Amino acid sequence: MLIGFKERIGFAQDSLERHVALRLTKKSSDEYKILQFLIEQSIGLSLERFEGVLPHLDLLDFGDHSIVVMPRWGEDAFHPWFSTIGEAIDYMRYWLKCLMQDIKPGNILVNHFWAFTDNPSNDLRRKLRRDGCLVYAIMDFDISMIFPPTATREECRLPSHLSWIGGQSQPHDTRQGELDYDPFAFDVGCLGVLFCECFQHFTRIVPMFAPLMDRMTTRDISRRFTASQALEFLESFASELTLEQLEFPAPPWNHGHPYDKYDRWAGLPETFIKDWDNFREPQPTIQISLLRRICDCRIFDYEWGYKLVQWVRQIIRFWQKGDTRVWLPKTISPD
């Protein structure tokens, strides 16, 4: 029985009167292959096997498409807002275990939904979070892709135009006209930007958030944390926080400050800043600032500055390596 519809998601109840969500996908997509794998492995169907991915119950194939059947979970994972610092850390811990490029508030669900989504206050959801029973999950794999099993980490790079898909909570890895990017480092950067957007004003309470966020979003990809390194770093300082610190009331939402403009180190003790100075992200160099200004130049909607910088980079790469190609998944075509 179909009981609702929102964007590409339909809501229904099955024969056992369980609430489910239905979503359309193409059978030729990598998303379909990923969903097949998740269903075959029964990933997420129990808390013991839960890995931050929304459980998928079935794929109903018809023609070139398939309907993905999922349990219905709730939107607006940030509502109500976190009550304590400890709840915010639990949220960060969840996402360091499950990364993807298109991570943004709209793709994050929780195992509780209610009818009045325009009301950000919900005492039951607040209680579930306080009791550690609110579970977060990612739901959307429509821009995910599968690399060949024989590909090395160095070979797993993607054309820069793919980095702009999704559009929210993204680092500036390709803003300087780069030809390609490291998708794994980019995913960590996306999550780091999301953490900054949500919690960078928490650093006055938990100073260690500053080095964590800076190292997750640093422009120097070789120094950027991997997901496992970021999780280890988070656990290392979270385990040393006192109960009083974990129960400290979380400041209200303070969205609106770009991650690369906000000073997360302002107001922190001088000794702390000195001890962790190696983790602090410096201001962009003159070269980076100049490249960004050129790349931002456009005539009407034509990004001539970005195209110019990429053209120069292609010439340099061809001169150095004799090739400008980047590995590209079969399911994605260049623009």
mmCIF file of N, CA and C in Angstrom, residues 201-332:
data_model
loop_
_atom_site.group_PDB
_atom_site.id
_atom_site.type_symbol
_atom_site.label_atom_id
_atom_site.label_comp_id
_atom_site.label_asym_id
_atom_site.label_seq_id
_atom_site.Cartn_x
_atom_site.Cartn_y
_atom_site.Cartn_z
ATOM 1 N N HIS A 201 32.585 25.204 16.013
ATOM 2 C CA HIS A 201 32.482 26.169 17.109
ATOM 3 C C HIS A 201 32.507 25.476 18.471
ATOM 4 N N PHE A 202 32.692 24.146 18.480
ATOM 5 C CA PHE A 202 32.826 23.393 19.730
ATOM 6 C C PHE A 202 34.261 23.401 20.249
ATOM 7 N N THR A 203 35.210 23.919 19.465
ATOM 8 C CA THR A 203 36.617 23.781 19.837
ATOM 9 C C THR A 203 36.960 24.494 21.140
ATOM 10 N N ARG A 204 36.175 25.503 21.518
ATOM 11 C CA ARG A 204 36.435 26.174 22.799
ATOM 12 C C ARG A 204 36.158 25.240 23.962
ATOM 13 N N ILE A 205 35.310 24.238 23.717
ATOM 14 C CA ILE A 205 34.971 23.262 24.760
ATOM 15 C C ILE A 205 35.875 22.035 24.652
ATOM 16 N N VAL A 206 36.066 21.557 23.430
ATOM 17 C CA VAL A 206 36.953 20.409 23.176
ATOM 18 C C VAL A 206 38.026 20.872 22.183
ATOM 19 N N PRO A 207 39.130 21.415 22.646
ATOM 20 C CA PRO A 207 40.165 21.943 21.745
ATOM 21 C C PRO A 207 40.678 20.931 20.724
ATOM 22 N N MET A 208 40.637 19.630 21.051
ATOM 23 C CA MET A 208 41.171 18.622 20.138
ATOM 24 C C MET A 208 40.362 18.499 18.854
ATOM 25 N N PHE A 209 39.162 19.087 18.831
ATOM 26 C CA PHE A 209 38.413 19.120 17.580
ATOM 27 C C PHE A 209 39.162 19.912 16.512
ATOM 28 N N ALA A 210 39.937 20.914 16.930
ATOM 29 C CA ALA A 210 40.646 21.776 15.972
ATOM 30 C C ALA A 210 41.683 20.987 15.158
ATOM 31 N N PRO A 211 42.625 20.272 15.784
ATOM 32 C CA PRO A 211 43.578 19.498 14.977
ATOM 33 C C PRO A 211 42.906 18.380 14.185
ATOM 34 N N LEU A 212 41.849 17.774 14.737
ATOM 35 C CA LEU A 212 41.141 16.720 14.002
ATOM 36 C C LEU A 212 40.550 17.266 12.706
ATOM 37 N N MET A 213 39.828 18.377 12.802
ATOM 38 C CA MET A 213 39.160 18.935 11.625
ATOM 39 C C MET A 213 40.158 19.498 10.619
ATOM 40 N N ASP A 214 41.220 20.131 11.118
ATOM 41 C CA ASP A 214 42.228 20.661 10.202
ATOM 42 C C ASP A 214 42.934 19.547 9.441
ATOM 43 N N ARG A 215 43.237 18.455 10.107
ATOM 44 C CA ARG A 215 43.946 17.362 9.448
ATOM 45 C C ARG A 215 43.016 16.576 8.512
ATOM 46 N N MET A 216 41.707 16.632 8.740
ATOM 47 C CA MET A 216 40.766 15.962 7.833
ATOM 48 C C MET A 216 40.486 16.788 6.580
ATOM 49 N N THR A 217 40.744 18.090 6.644
ATOM 50 C CA THR A 217 40.421 18.967 5.510
ATOM 51 C C THR A 217 41.649 19.647 4.904
ATOM 52 N N THR A 218 42.841 19.290 5.356
ATOM 53 C CA THR A 218 44.040 19.955 4.869
ATOM 54 C C THR A 218 44.171 19.872 3.347
ATOM 55 N N ARG A 219 44.709 20.933 2.742
ATOM 56 C CA ARG A 219 44.926 20.940 1.295
ATOM 57 C C ARG A 219 46.045 19.988 0.883
ATOM 58 N N ASP A 220 46.941 19.686 1.819
ATOM 59 C CA ASP A 220 48.044 18.769 1.539
ATOM 60 C C ASP A 220 47.510 17.338 1.668
ATOM 61 N N ILE A 221 47.136 16.742 0.537
ATOM 62 C CA ILE A 221 46.493 15.427 0.556
ATOM 63 C C ILE A 221 47.382 14.373 1.204
ATOM 64 N N SER A 222 48.697 14.498 1.045
ATOM 65 C CA SER A 222 49.608 13.511 1.618
ATOM 66 C C SER A 222 49.572 13.519 3.143
ATOM 67 N N ARG A 223 49.124 14.633 3.739
ATOM 68 C CA ARG A 223 49.059 14.752 5.198
ATOM 69 C C ARG A 223 47.638 14.570 5.726
ATOM 70 N N ARG A 224 46.684 14.477 4.846
ATOM 71 C CA ARG A 224 45.297 14.339 5.285
ATOM 72 C C ARG A 224 45.078 12.981 5.946
ATOM 73 N N PHE A 225 44.327 12.971 7.016
ATOM 74 C CA PHE A 225 43.995 11.720 7.685
ATOM 75 C C PHE A 225 43.275 10.770 6.725
ATOM 76 N N THR A 226 43.515 9.485 6.882
ATOM 77 C CA THR A 226 42.607 8.493 6.331
ATOM 78 C C THR A 226 41.446 8.360 7.315
ATOM 79 N N ALA A 227 40.399 7.649 6.922
ATOM 80 C CA ALA A 227 39.256 7.484 7.815
ATOM 81 C C ALA A 227 39.671 6.764 9.098
ATOM 82 N N SER A 228 40.491 5.731 8.969
ATOM 83 C CA SER A 228 40.908 4.968 10.150
ATOM 84 C C SER A 228 41.806 5.812 11.054
ATOM 85 N N GLN A 229 42.653 6.646 10.461
ATOM 86 C CA GLN A 229 43.512 7.519 11.270
ATOM 87 C C GLN A 229 42.679 8.561 12.012
ATOM 88 N N ALA A 230 41.676 9.112 11.333
ATOM 89 C CA ALA A 230 40.817 10.103 11.976
ATOM 90 C C ALA A 230 40.036 9.471 13.117
ATOM 91 N N LEU A 231 39.540 8.257 12.898
ATOM 92 C CA LEU A 231 38.796 7.561 13.953
ATOM 93 C C LEU A 231 39.707 7.258 15.138
ATOM 94 N N GLU A 232 40.909 6.811 14.857
ATOM 95 C CA GLU A 232 41.864 6.525 15.937
ATOM 96 C C GLU A 232 42.193 7.796 16.713
ATOM 97 N N PHE A 233 42.359 8.901 15.998
ATOM 98 C CA PHE A 233 42.662 10.178 16.638
ATOM 99 C C PHE A 233 41.487 10.613 17.514
ATOM 100 N N LEU A 234 40.265 10.482 16.989
ATOM 101 C CA LEU A 234 39.074 10.840 17.759
ATOM 102 C C LEU A 234 38.972 10.004 19.032
ATOM 103 N N GLU A 235 39.160 8.702 18.893
ATOM 104 C CA GLU A 235 39.042 7.810 20.055
ATOM 105 C C GLU A 235 40.117 8.106 21.085
ATOM 106 N N SER A 236 41.309 8.497 20.617
ATOM 107 C CA SER A 236 42.414 8.722 21.538
ATOM 108 C C SER A 236 42.130 9.875 22.496
ATOM 109 N N PHE A 237 41.509 10.951 21.986
ATOM 110 C CA PHE A 237 41.235 12.060 22.901
ATOM 111 C C PHE A 237 39.861 11.950 23.549
ATOM 112 N N ALA A 238 38.913 11.280 22.876
ATOM 113 C CA ALA A 238 37.580 11.121 23.467
ATOM 114 C C ALA A 238 37.646 10.243 24.715
ATOM 115 N N SER A 239 38.544 9.260 24.701
ATOM 116 C CA SER A 239 38.667 8.359 25.846
ATOM 117 C C SER A 239 39.230 9.065 27.076
ATOM 118 N N GLU A 240 39.851 10.231 26.872
ATOM 119 C CA GLU A 240 40.435 10.970 27.989
ATOM 120 C C GLU A 240 39.517 12.070 28.518
ATOM 121 N N LEU A 241 38.379 12.275 27.860
ATOM 122 C CA LEU A 241 37.439 13.283 28.334
ATOM 123 C C LEU A 241 36.720 12.791 29.580
ATOM 124 N N THR A 242 36.492 13.671 30.500
ATOM 125 C CA THR A 242 35.794 13.309 31.724
ATOM 126 C C THR A 242 34.294 13.224 31.459
ATOM 127 N N LEU A 243 33.585 12.604 32.361
ATOM 128 C CA LEU A 243 32.130 12.521 32.237
ATOM 129 C C LEU A 243 31.527 13.920 32.216
ATOM 130 N N GLU A 244 32.095 14.829 32.987
ATOM 131 C CA GLU A 244 31.601 16.202 33.012
ATOM 132 C C GLU A 244 31.760 16.863 31.640
ATOM 133 N N GLN A 245 32.889 16.599 30.969
ATOM 134 C CA GLN A 245 33.105 17.167 29.642
ATOM 135 C C GLN A 245 32.154 16.558 28.614
ATOM 136 N N LEU A 246 31.940 15.243 28.689
ATOM 137 C CA LEU A 246 31.040 14.575 27.748
ATOM 138 C C LEU A 246 29.593 15.021 27.939
ATOM 139 N N GLU A 247 29.226 15.351 29.184
ATOM 140 C CA GLU A 247 27.858 15.767 29.474
ATOM 141 C C GLU A 247 27.671 17.273 29.353
ATOM 142 N N PHE A 248 28.720 17.976 28.941
ATOM 143 C CA PHE A 248 28.618 19.423 28.799
ATOM 144 C C PHE A 248 27.618 19.751 27.686
ATOM 145 N N PRO A 249 26.709 20.704 27.925
ATOM 146 C CA PRO A 249 25.686 21.033 26.916
ATOM 147 C C PRO A 249 26.319 21.458 25.584
ATOM 148 N N ALA A 250 25.810 20.897 24.506
ATOM 149 C CA ALA A 250 26.309 21.245 23.175
ATOM 150 C C ALA A 250 25.829 22.634 22.780
ATOM 151 N N PRO A 251 26.716 23.492 22.289
ATOM 152 C CA PRO A 251 26.286 24.808 21.805
ATOM 153 C C PRO A 251 25.271 24.659 20.676
ATOM 154 N N PRO A 252 24.418 25.636 20.478
ATOM 155 C CA PRO A 252 23.427 25.541 19.398
ATOM 156 C C PRO A 252 24.079 25.534 18.026
ATOM 157 N N TRP A 253 23.304 25.122 17.041
ATOM 158 C CA TRP A 253 23.758 25.078 15.651
ATOM 159 C C TRP A 253 24.279 26.449 15.233
ATOM 160 N N ASN A 254 25.423 26.459 14.553
ATOM 161 C CA ASN A 254 26.040 27.731 14.173
ATOM 162 C C ASN A 254 26.507 27.675 12.729
ATOM 163 N N HIS A 255 25.647 27.144 11.848
ATOM 164 C CA HIS A 255 26.009 26.966 10.443
ATOM 165 C C HIS A 255 26.129 28.325 9.746
ATOM 166 N N GLY A 256 26.957 28.390 8.740
ATOM 167 C CA GLY A 256 27.079 29.617 7.961
ATOM 168 C C GLY A 256 28.514 30.089 7.802
ATOM 169 N N HIS A 257 29.449 29.502 8.568
ATOM 170 C CA HIS A 257 30.860 29.878 8.467
ATOM 171 C C HIS A 257 31.599 28.839 7.616
ATOM 172 N N PRO A 258 32.138 29.212 6.453
ATOM 173 C CA PRO A 258 32.873 28.258 5.612
ATOM 174 C C PRO A 258 34.017 27.614 6.392
ATOM 175 N N TYR A 259 34.217 26.337 6.123
ATOM 176 C CA TYR A 259 35.214 25.592 6.896
ATOM 177 C C TYR A 259 36.612 26.171 6.739
ATOM 178 N N ASP A 260 36.919 26.754 5.573
ATOM 179 C CA ASP A 260 38.273 27.263 5.330
ATOM 180 C C ASP A 260 38.422 28.735 5.693
ATOM 181 N N LYS A 261 37.373 29.339 6.239
ATOM 182 C CA LYS A 261 37.431 30.737 6.678
ATOM 183 C C LYS A 261 37.349 30.865 8.200
ATOM 184 N N TYR A 262 36.717 29.908 8.830
ATOM 185 C CA TYR A 262 36.494 29.973 10.278
ATOM 186 C C TYR A 262 37.784 29.623 11.030
ATOM 187 N N ASP A 263 38.109 30.405 12.042
ATOM 188 C CA ASP A 263 39.316 30.152 12.837
ATOM 189 C C ASP A 263 38.958 29.263 14.019
ATOM 190 N N ARG A 264 39.203 27.980 13.853
ATOM 191 C CA ARG A 264 38.886 27.015 14.912
ATOM 192 C C ARG A 264 39.866 27.082 16.080
ATOM 193 N N TRP A 265 40.974 27.797 15.899
ATOM 194 C CA TRP A 265 42.010 27.864 16.922
ATOM 195 C C TRP A 265 41.911 29.141 17.762
ATOM 196 N N ALA A 266 41.038 30.032 17.379
ATOM 197 C CA ALA A 266 40.903 31.299 18.115
ATOM 198 C C ALA A 266 40.409 31.047 19.532
ATOM 199 N N GLY A 267 41.076 31.683 20.485
ATOM 200 C CA GLY A 267 40.672 31.562 21.878
ATOM 201 C C GLY A 267 41.201 30.344 22.603
ATOM 202 N N LEU A 268 41.964 29.480 21.904
ATOM 203 C CA LEU A 268 42.522 28.305 22.564
ATOM 204 C C LEU A 268 43.808 28.675 23.288
ATOM 205 N N PRO A 269 44.176 27.928 24.338
ATOM 206 C CA PRO A 269 45.393 28.250 25.092
ATOM 207 C C PRO A 269 46.630 28.254 24.208
ATOM 208 N N GLU A 270 47.527 29.191 24.467
ATOM 209 C CA GLU A 270 48.740 29.314 23.658
ATOM 210 C C GLU A 270 49.585 28.043 23.709
ATOM 211 N N THR A 271 49.629 27.409 24.879
ATOM 212 C CA THR A 271 50.413 26.176 24.987
ATOM 213 C C THR A 271 49.830 25.074 24.106
ATOM 214 N N PHE A 272 48.507 24.998 24.046
ATOM 215 C CA PHE A 272 47.844 23.992 23.198
ATOM 216 C C PHE A 272 48.155 24.263 21.725
ATOM 217 N N ILE A 273 48.042 25.519 21.313
ATOM 218 C CA ILE A 273 48.309 25.880 19.919
ATOM 219 C C ILE A 273 49.753 25.547 19.558
ATOM 220 N N LYS A 274 50.683 25.799 20.472
ATOM 221 C CA LYS A 274 52.090 25.503 20.211
ATOM 222 C C LYS A 274 52.309 23.997 20.080
ATOM 223 N N ASP A 275 51.666 23.218 20.965
ATOM 224 C CA ASP A 275 51.841 21.767 20.954
ATOM 225 C C ASP A 275 51.298 21.135 19.670
ATOM 226 N N TRP A 276 50.210 21.698 19.130
ATOM 227 C CA TRP A 276 49.541 21.101 17.983
ATOM 228 C C TRP A 276 49.706 21.940 16.723
ATOM 229 N N ASP A 277 50.695 22.799 16.700
ATOM 230 C CA ASP A 277 50.877 23.701 15.570
ATOM 231 C C ASP A 277 51.108 22.949 14.264
ATOM 232 N N ASN A 278 51.708 21.759 14.332
ATOM 233 C CA ASN A 278 51.975 20.976 13.134
ATOM 234 C C ASN A 278 50.689 20.518 12.446
ATOM 235 N N PHE A 279 49.587 20.486 13.212
ATOM 236 C CA PHE A 279 48.305 20.060 12.655
ATOM 237 C C PHE A 279 47.500 21.240 12.120
ATOM 238 N N ARG A 280 47.915 22.444 12.425
ATOM 239 C CA ARG A 280 47.137 23.616 12.059
ATOM 240 C C ARG A 280 47.279 23.928 10.566
ATOM 241 N N GLU A 281 46.163 24.126 9.908
ATOM 242 C CA GLU A 281 46.172 24.399 8.474
ATOM 243 C C GLU A 281 46.547 25.859 8.219
ATOM 244 N N PRO A 282 47.597 26.098 7.442
ATOM 245 C CA PRO A 282 47.997 27.488 7.146
ATOM 246 C C PRO A 282 47.035 28.134 6.147
ATOM 247 N N GLN A 283 47.124 29.426 6.031
ATOM 248 C CA GLN A 283 46.335 30.142 5.042
ATOM 249 C C GLN A 283 46.798 29.751 3.635
ATOM 250 N N PRO A 284 45.904 29.817 2.639
ATOM 251 C CA PRO A 284 46.307 29.469 1.269
ATOM 252 C C PRO A 284 47.475 30.321 0.798
ATOM 253 N N THR A 285 48.388 29.717 0.060
ATOM 254 C CA THR A 285 49.528 30.450 -0.490
ATOM 255 C C THR A 285 49.052 31.411 -1.575
ATOM 256 N N ILE A 286 49.930 32.315 -1.970
ATOM 257 C CA ILE A 286 49.596 33.245 -3.050
ATOM 258 C C ILE A 286 49.294 32.488 -4.335
ATOM 259 N N GLN A 287 50.027 31.399 -4.583
ATOM 260 C CA GLN A 287 49.812 30.617 -5.796
ATOM 261 C C GLN A 287 48.410 30.008 -5.807
ATOM 262 N N ILE A 288 48.010 29.420 -4.670
ATOM 263 C CA ILE A 288 46.686 28.813 -4.591
ATOM 264 C C ILE A 288 45.595 29.869 -4.737
ATOM 265 N N SER A 289 45.754 30.987 -4.062
ATOM 266 C CA SER A 289 44.764 32.064 -4.147
ATOM 267 C C SER A 289 44.633 32.578 -5.581
ATOM 268 N N LEU A 290 45.774 32.708 -6.274
ATOM 269 C CA LEU A 290 45.744 33.184 -7.651
ATOM 270 C C LEU A 290 45.046 32.181 -8.565
ATOM 271 N N LEU A 291 45.359 30.899 -8.405
ATOM 272 C CA LEU A 291 44.712 29.867 -9.224
ATOM 273 C C LEU A 291 43.198 29.870 -9.010
ATOM 274 N N ARG A 292 42.774 30.050 -7.761
ATOM 275 C CA ARG A 292 41.340 30.063 -7.478
ATOM 276 C C ARG A 292 40.665 31.276 -8.116
ATOM 277 N N ARG A 293 41.329 32.401 -8.095
ATOM 278 C CA ARG A 293 40.752 33.602 -8.695
ATOM 279 C C ARG A 293 40.605 33.419 -10.205
ATOM 280 N N ILE A 294 41.608 32.805 -10.823
ATOM 281 C CA ILE A 294 41.522 32.551 -12.259
ATOM 282 C C ILE A 294 40.408 31.545 -12.561
ATOM 283 N N CYS A 295 40.362 30.468 -11.764
ATOM 284 C CA CYS A 295 39.360 29.427 -11.997
ATOM 285 C C CYS A 295 37.940 29.943 -11.795
ATOM 286 N N ASP A 296 37.780 30.955 -10.955
ATOM 287 C CA ASP A 296 36.444 31.505 -10.701
ATOM 288 C C ASP A 296 35.971 32.435 -11.818
ATOM 289 N N CYS A 297 36.858 32.795 -12.748
ATOM 290 C CA CYS A 297 36.482 33.705 -13.836
ATOM 291 C C CYS A 297 35.581 32.983 -14.834
ATOM 292 N N ARG A 298 34.527 33.647 -15.219
ATOM 293 C CA ARG A 298 33.618 33.070 -16.192
ATOM 294 C C ARG A 298 32.938 34.156 -16.996
ATOM 295 N N ILE A 299 32.501 33.785 -18.199
ATOM 296 C CA ILE A 299 31.682 34.661 -19.028
ATOM 297 C C ILE A 299 30.299 34.026 -19.102
ATOM 298 N N PHE A 300 29.349 34.712 -18.536
ATOM 299 C CA PHE A 300 28.015 34.141 -18.371
ATOM 300 C C PHE A 300 28.163 32.834 -17.586
ATOM 301 N N ASP A 301 27.801 31.699 -18.157
ATOM 302 C CA ASP A 301 27.922 30.432 -17.438
ATOM 303 C C ASP A 301 29.139 29.618 -17.882
ATOM 304 N N TYR A 302 29.952 30.193 -18.762
ATOM 305 C CA TYR A 302 31.111 29.442 -19.247
ATOM 306 C C TYR A 302 32.307 29.681 -18.335
ATOM 307 N N GLU A 303 32.827 28.612 -17.759
ATOM 308 C CA GLU A 303 33.938 28.703 -16.807
ATOM 309 C C GLU A 303 35.268 28.734 -17.568
ATOM 310 N N TRP A 304 35.533 29.845 -18.240
ATOM 311 C CA TRP A 304 36.732 29.914 -19.080
ATOM 312 C C TRP A 304 38.010 29.886 -18.259
ATOM 313 N N GLY A 305 37.978 30.452 -17.037
ATOM 314 C CA GLY A 305 39.173 30.440 -16.201
ATOM 315 C C GLY A 305 39.553 29.036 -15.783
ATOM 316 N N TYR A 306 38.550 28.254 -15.365
ATOM 317 C CA TYR A 306 38.787 26.864 -14.952
ATOM 318 C C TYR A 306 39.292 26.043 -16.138
ATOM 319 N N LYS A 307 38.670 26.234 -17.316
ATOM 320 C CA LYS A 307 39.078 25.497 -18.515
ATOM 321 C C LYS A 307 40.509 25.861 -18.906
ATOM 322 N N LEU A 308 40.866 27.142 -18.762
ATOM 323 C CA LEU A 308 42.208 27.590 -19.115
ATOM 324 C C LEU A 308 43.256 26.919 -18.231
ATOM 325 N N VAL A 309 43.021 26.918 -16.913
ATOM 326 C CA VAL A 309 43.982 26.301 -15.994
ATOM 327 C C VAL A 309 44.111 24.806 -16.276
ATOM 328 N N GLN A 310 42.989 24.134 -16.544
ATOM 329 C CA GLN A 310 43.060 22.709 -16.850
ATOM 330 C C GLN A 310 43.813 22.456 -18.158
ATOM 331 N N TRP A 311 43.616 23.330 -19.139
ATOM 332 C CA TRP A 311 44.332 23.181 -20.413
ATOM 333 C C TRP A 311 45.831 23.276 -20.192
ATOM 334 N N VAL A 312 46.267 24.249 -19.381
ATOM 335 C CA VAL A 312 47.689 24.389 -19.066
ATOM 336 C C VAL A 312 48.184 23.149 -18.324
ATOM 337 N N ARG A 313 47.405 22.657 -17.383
ATOM 338 C CA ARG A 313 47.805 21.459 -16.633
ATOM 339 C C ARG A 313 47.923 20.252 -17.565
ATOM 340 N N GLN A 314 47.036 20.137 -18.546
ATOM 341 C CA GLN A 314 47.108 19.028 -19.486
ATOM 342 C C GLN A 314 48.389 19.084 -20.320
ATOM 343 N N ILE A 315 48.755 20.280 -20.733
ATOM 344 C CA ILE A 315 49.999 20.431 -21.505
ATOM 345 C C ILE A 315 51.201 20.021 -20.660
ATOM 346 N N ILE A 316 51.214 20.479 -19.404
ATOM 347 C CA ILE A 316 52.332 20.138 -18.515
ATOM 348 C C ILE A 316 52.376 18.639 -18.271
ATOM 349 N N ARG A 317 51.230 18.012 -18.038
ATOM 350 C CA ARG A 317 51.223 16.575 -17.785
ATOM 351 C C ARG A 317 51.668 15.803 -19.024
ATOM 352 N N PHE A 318 51.196 16.235 -20.192
ATOM 353 C CA PHE A 318 51.598 15.542 -21.413
ATOM 354 C C PHE A 318 53.106 15.675 -21.630
ATOM 355 N N TRP A 319 53.635 16.862 -21.337
ATOM 356 C CA TRP A 319 55.070 17.092 -21.489
ATOM 357 C C TRP A 319 55.872 16.233 -20.508
ATOM 358 N N GLN A 320 55.336 16.041 -19.299
ATOM 359 C CA GLN A 320 56.053 15.271 -18.281
ATOM 360 C C GLN A 320 55.873 13.767 -18.446
ATOM 361 N N LYS A 321 54.623 13.353 -18.816
ATOM 362 C CA LYS A 321 54.320 11.922 -18.822
ATOM 363 C C LYS A 321 53.927 11.377 -20.189
ATOM 364 N N GLY A 322 53.663 12.268 -21.134
ATOM 365 C CA GLY A 322 53.250 11.810 -22.450
ATOM 366 C C GLY A 322 51.828 11.310 -22.508
ATOM 367 N N ASP A 323 51.036 11.575 -21.452
ATOM 368 C CA ASP A 323 49.652 11.091 -21.398
ATOM 369 C C ASP A 323 48.869 11.974 -20.449
ATOM 370 N N THR A 324 47.603 12.223 -20.771
ATOM 371 C CA THR A 324 46.766 13.041 -19.879
ATOM 372 C C THR A 324 45.554 12.273 -19.387
ATOM 373 N N ARG A 325 45.482 10.982 -19.687
ATOM 374 C CA ARG A 325 44.275 10.217 -19.372
ATOM 375 C C ARG A 325 44.167 9.922 -17.879
ATOM 376 N N VAL A 326 42.906 9.771 -17.455
ATOM 377 C CA VAL A 326 42.585 9.373 -16.087
ATOM 378 C C VAL A 326 41.671 8.165 -16.166
ATOM 379 N N TRP A 327 41.868 7.200 -15.286
ATOM 380 C CA TRP A 327 40.970 6.032 -15.269
ATOM 381 C C TRP A 327 39.542 6.494 -15.058
ATOM 382 N N LEU A 328 38.575 5.908 -15.816
ATOM 383 C CA LEU A 328 37.194 6.335 -15.741
ATOM 384 C C LEU A 328 36.274 5.131 -15.695
ATOM 385 N N PRO A 329 35.355 5.039 -14.739
ATOM 386 C CA PRO A 329 34.428 3.915 -14.684
ATOM 387 C C PRO A 329 33.597 3.840 -15.969
ATOM 388 N N LYS A 330 33.252 2.632 -16.396
ATOM 389 C CA LYS A 330 32.481 2.456 -17.616
ATOM 390 C C LYS A 330 31.080 3.078 -17.493
ATOM 391 N N THR A 331 30.565 3.154 -16.282
ATOM 392 C CA THR A 331 29.202 3.642 -16.093
ATOM 393 C C THR A 331 29.119 5.161 -16.086
ATOM 394 N N ILE A 332 30.281 5.848 -16.178
ATOM 395 C CA ILE A 332 30.297 7.304 -16.164
ATOM 396 C C ILE A 332 31.028 7.803 -17.394
#
